[in-house]
Amino acid sequence: METASMTANDGAPFFLPRDPRTAHWYFSGNKPLITLLIVAYVYIVKVGGPRFMKNRKPYDGIKPLITFYNAFMVVCSAYYVYAFFTTAYIRIGYSPICQGIDFDARDEGTMHLLNLFWWYTMVRILDFLDTFFFVLRKKDSHVSFLHVVHHTMVAFNGWFGISYGADGHSMAFTVINGSVHVVMYTYYFLSSLGPEVQKYLWWKRYITQLQLVQFVVLFVHSLLPFFFNCNYPRSHTYILMPQAAFFFGLFMNFYVQSYQKKTHVSTKPVANGKMH
């Protein structure tokens, strides 16, 4: 099959045909559905939700639900990290340096990996609840450009992988990103337990640093198919690399605004409880 030999440095078309192994799966290749999903999400969190909450008090009664949700996400993310790693790199024998996609591969291990990715994408779409909780609790400052774009791109990437090939080289980043989600949701879970626990969560800033590192790793790792001929589609590479650079910039700006400037301000002299 011709698409099986497309590499990052050949003359392959930018967009690949649908992955034949998942062509009949729900959500695969469904452009109207992914478009509707993203548009509806953005509308709800930026327009409809705030409008609904305008004259209402925050729904703080959902805190137990948020705690359960965060614990659930920790368990889910940890499971998928383990499942992806053991299936791809131990069972199938993936190379962590450069791994192509064989669109003819329908062995048990490969199909299990693709099935895992489908369910993992559903879990990442469930991440939309993060934002819905912010809206219901009127924490509008948390519904930032970075937050919304990140969630929409995660949903798009999952759809793209299911539709055009989720296995291969990008599986390394799926494992890394899943590991970051384990740390992130562990922090959220502990934070939701209240002030007695929150005072020990001094390491929040290091989560952002970890996110920055993952985008550097993604960018560098995405370059490898240009130097190693491992039959990885260039369309995937062209989608991954700009995203890595884009999100690195957004998260770096968030880090500077949240931590570096606060550190600078906190060093100023304080008189009568006010900073000057």
XYZ file of C-alpha atoms in Angstrom:
276
model
C 0.000 0.000 0.000
C 1.529 3.304 -1.096
C 0.758 5.243 2.068
C 2.698 2.734 4.127
C 5.988 4.001 2.683
C 5.427 7.747 3.031
C 8.155 9.405 5.061
C 8.717 12.851 6.483
C 11.148 13.773 3.712
C 9.540 12.352 0.577
C 7.074 13.805 -1.922
C 3.942 12.479 -0.253
C 0.793 14.623 -0.289
C 0.223 16.748 2.781
C -3.002 15.000 3.750
C -3.099 11.232 3.794
C -6.041 9.040 2.880
C -8.030 7.718 5.825
C -6.441 4.979 7.895
C -8.142 1.857 6.470
C -7.815 0.041 9.797
C -10.097 2.510 11.573
C -12.171 3.810 8.659
C -15.336 2.120 9.949
C -14.889 3.277 13.554
C -17.181 5.859 15.110
C -15.655 9.364 15.104
C -13.033 8.397 12.512
C -12.913 10.868 9.637
C -16.125 12.570 10.752
C -15.260 16.212 10.030
C -18.726 17.636 10.844
C -18.688 15.906 14.239
C -15.263 17.140 15.345
C -16.105 20.629 14.057
C -19.426 20.665 15.929
C -17.731 19.356 19.072
C -15.083 22.081 19.090
C -17.453 24.908 18.122
C -19.981 23.836 20.778
C -17.249 23.639 23.423
C -15.909 27.112 22.638
C -19.413 28.598 22.546
C -20.419 27.036 25.873
C -17.295 28.085 27.782
C -16.860 31.561 26.286
C -20.438 32.681 25.538
C -23.300 30.446 26.621
C -21.893 29.374 29.977
C -20.888 32.840 31.250
C -24.225 34.218 30.048
C -26.062 31.471 31.952
C -24.050 32.161 35.114
C -24.233 35.965 34.911
C -26.934 36.422 37.553
C -26.314 33.181 39.419
C -24.098 32.325 42.351
C -21.171 29.944 41.812
C -22.116 26.279 42.037
C -19.624 25.462 44.790
C -21.675 22.413 45.721
C -20.025 20.519 42.875
C -16.670 20.372 44.711
C -17.116 16.677 45.689
C -17.847 15.912 42.029
C -14.669 17.740 41.008
C -12.630 15.752 43.534
C -14.019 12.487 42.168
C -13.428 13.635 38.587
C -9.782 14.497 39.286
C -9.179 11.146 40.997
C -10.805 9.374 38.048
C -8.547 11.231 35.619
C -5.429 10.282 37.591
C -6.361 6.602 37.390
C -7.352 6.799 33.705
C -4.209 8.645 32.654
C -1.953 6.261 34.596
C -3.674 3.253 33.031
C -3.253 4.554 29.485
C 0.398 5.472 30.015
C 1.059 1.913 31.156
C -1.059 0.376 28.391
C 0.465 2.478 25.593
C 4.029 1.893 26.755
C 3.749 -1.851 27.281
C 1.793 -2.425 24.068
C 3.891 -0.239 21.753
C 7.415 -0.577 23.119
C 7.387 -4.002 24.748
C 4.734 -6.067 22.998
C 5.114 -4.682 19.447
C 8.738 -3.551 19.770
C 8.540 0.103 18.730
C 11.723 2.112 18.313
C 11.749 5.204 20.559
C 13.966 6.987 18.015
C 11.910 6.738 14.832
C 8.869 4.563 14.258
C 6.852 4.484 11.055
C 3.233 3.570 10.436
C 2.327 0.421 8.534
C -1.248 0.990 7.397
C -1.470 -2.683 6.420
C -0.645 -3.873 9.943
C -3.675 -5.543 11.494
C -1.983 -7.803 14.000
C -3.499 -8.142 17.447
C -0.990 -5.823 19.129
C -1.412 -3.003 16.607
C -5.204 -3.150 16.619
C -5.166 -3.176 20.414
C -2.975 -0.061 20.349
C -5.360 1.722 17.980
C -8.325 0.719 20.118
C -6.546 2.074 23.186
C -5.984 5.370 21.393
C -9.676 5.640 20.480
C -10.679 5.314 24.125
C -7.860 7.618 25.225
C -9.212 10.275 22.865
C -12.639 9.955 24.486
C -11.004 10.496 27.884
C -9.201 13.582 26.611
C -12.489 14.952 25.257
C -13.895 14.348 28.725
C -11.262 16.888 29.811
C -13.757 19.496 28.597
C -15.361 19.058 32.011
C -12.402 20.991 33.457
C -13.642 24.108 31.725
C -17.304 23.463 32.448
C -16.468 23.268 36.151
C -14.653 26.622 35.925
C -17.692 28.192 34.255
C -20.125 26.788 36.829
C -17.950 28.116 39.656
C -17.557 31.486 37.885
C -13.779 31.186 37.699
C -13.734 33.017 34.381
C -10.050 33.946 34.642
C -9.221 30.242 34.417
C -10.974 29.966 31.046
C -8.024 31.576 29.289
C -7.006 31.508 25.641
C -4.304 28.971 26.510
C -6.753 26.735 28.368
C -9.401 26.729 25.623
C -6.987 26.336 22.708
C -5.187 23.514 24.492
C -8.402 21.542 24.997
C -9.599 22.095 21.427
C -6.267 21.012 19.936
C -6.150 17.890 22.103
C -9.586 16.931 20.766
C -8.501 17.663 17.182
C -5.285 15.670 17.545
C -7.202 12.687 18.869
C -9.624 12.863 15.953
C -6.751 13.237 13.482
C -4.933 10.240 14.936
C -8.013 8.025 14.830
C -8.721 9.126 11.258
C -5.261 9.194 9.694
C -3.034 7.023 11.880
C -2.491 7.171 15.629
C 0.341 4.684 15.968
C 3.983 5.004 15.031
C 6.363 7.816 15.932
C 3.872 10.013 17.800
C 3.149 7.242 20.297
C 6.207 8.375 22.273
C 4.635 11.759 22.869
C 1.300 10.146 23.737
C 3.092 8.309 26.543
C 4.921 11.442 27.698
C 1.809 13.605 27.550
C -0.194 11.000 29.444
C 2.465 10.989 32.160
C 2.205 14.769 32.458
C -1.564 14.412 32.839
C -1.004 11.992 35.728
C 1.061 14.615 37.554
C -1.305 17.427 36.638
C -4.483 15.675 37.770
C -2.763 14.468 40.930
C -2.137 18.111 41.768
C -5.748 19.023 40.947
C -7.026 16.163 43.098
C -4.907 17.157 46.088
C -5.809 20.813 45.632
C -9.521 19.956 45.693
C -9.146 18.429 49.174
C -9.042 21.853 50.794
C -6.680 24.296 52.562
C -5.164 21.660 54.855
C -3.698 19.923 51.812
C -3.209 22.956 49.580
C -0.533 24.395 51.875
C 1.727 21.496 50.887
C 1.282 22.060 47.140
C 4.261 24.369 46.724
C 5.315 22.516 43.597
C 2.611 23.887 41.254
C 5.086 25.931 39.210
C 7.077 22.791 38.434
C 4.068 21.335 36.631
C 4.272 24.190 34.133
C 8.012 23.594 33.811
C 7.278 19.940 33.118
C 4.794 20.965 30.426
C 7.415 23.191 28.820
C 9.901 20.321 28.785
C 7.391 18.015 27.115
C 6.896 20.474 24.238
C 10.651 20.750 23.719
C 10.858 16.950 23.647
C 7.939 16.782 21.201
C 9.552 19.296 18.850
C 12.934 17.555 18.859
C 11.352 14.114 18.594
C 9.220 15.292 15.657
C 12.402 16.219 13.779
C 13.818 12.695 13.877
C 11.859 11.316 10.872
C 13.675 13.900 8.742
C 16.977 12.197 9.603
C 15.890 8.560 9.930
C 13.908 6.843 7.196
C 11.305 5.010 9.238
C 8.217 5.468 7.030
C 6.473 8.028 9.196
C 3.999 10.257 7.283
C 5.200 13.807 6.808
C 1.660 15.167 7.261
C 1.796 14.030 10.886
C 5.183 15.677 11.355
C 3.979 18.964 9.878
C 1.064 18.988 12.317
C 3.082 18.056 15.417
C 6.018 20.450 15.044
C 4.131 23.770 14.794
C 1.899 22.737 17.685
C 4.918 22.016 19.861
C 6.393 25.451 19.130
C 3.018 27.196 19.505
C 2.179 25.648 22.859
C 5.702 26.138 24.152
C 5.263 29.846 23.486
C 1.856 29.968 25.181
C 2.970 28.009 28.238
C 6.179 30.035 28.524
C 4.148 33.247 28.491
C 1.860 31.775 31.162
C 4.875 30.782 33.257
C 6.442 34.240 33.039
C 3.151 35.986 33.819
C 2.303 33.637 36.700
C 5.659 33.117 38.411
C 8.497 35.297 37.170
C 6.593 38.581 37.480
C 5.150 37.591 40.857
C 8.657 36.849 42.106
C 9.809 40.262 40.901
C 6.858 42.048 42.508
C 7.268 40.192 45.811
C 10.815 41.555 46.171
C 9.531 45.137 46.301
C 9.327 46.797 49.744
C 6.024 46.474 51.545
C 4.586 49.251 53.725
C 1.251 49.144 55.579
C 0.328 45.949 53.801
C 0.663 47.437 50.293
C 3.351 46.986 47.683
C 4.888 50.054 46.081
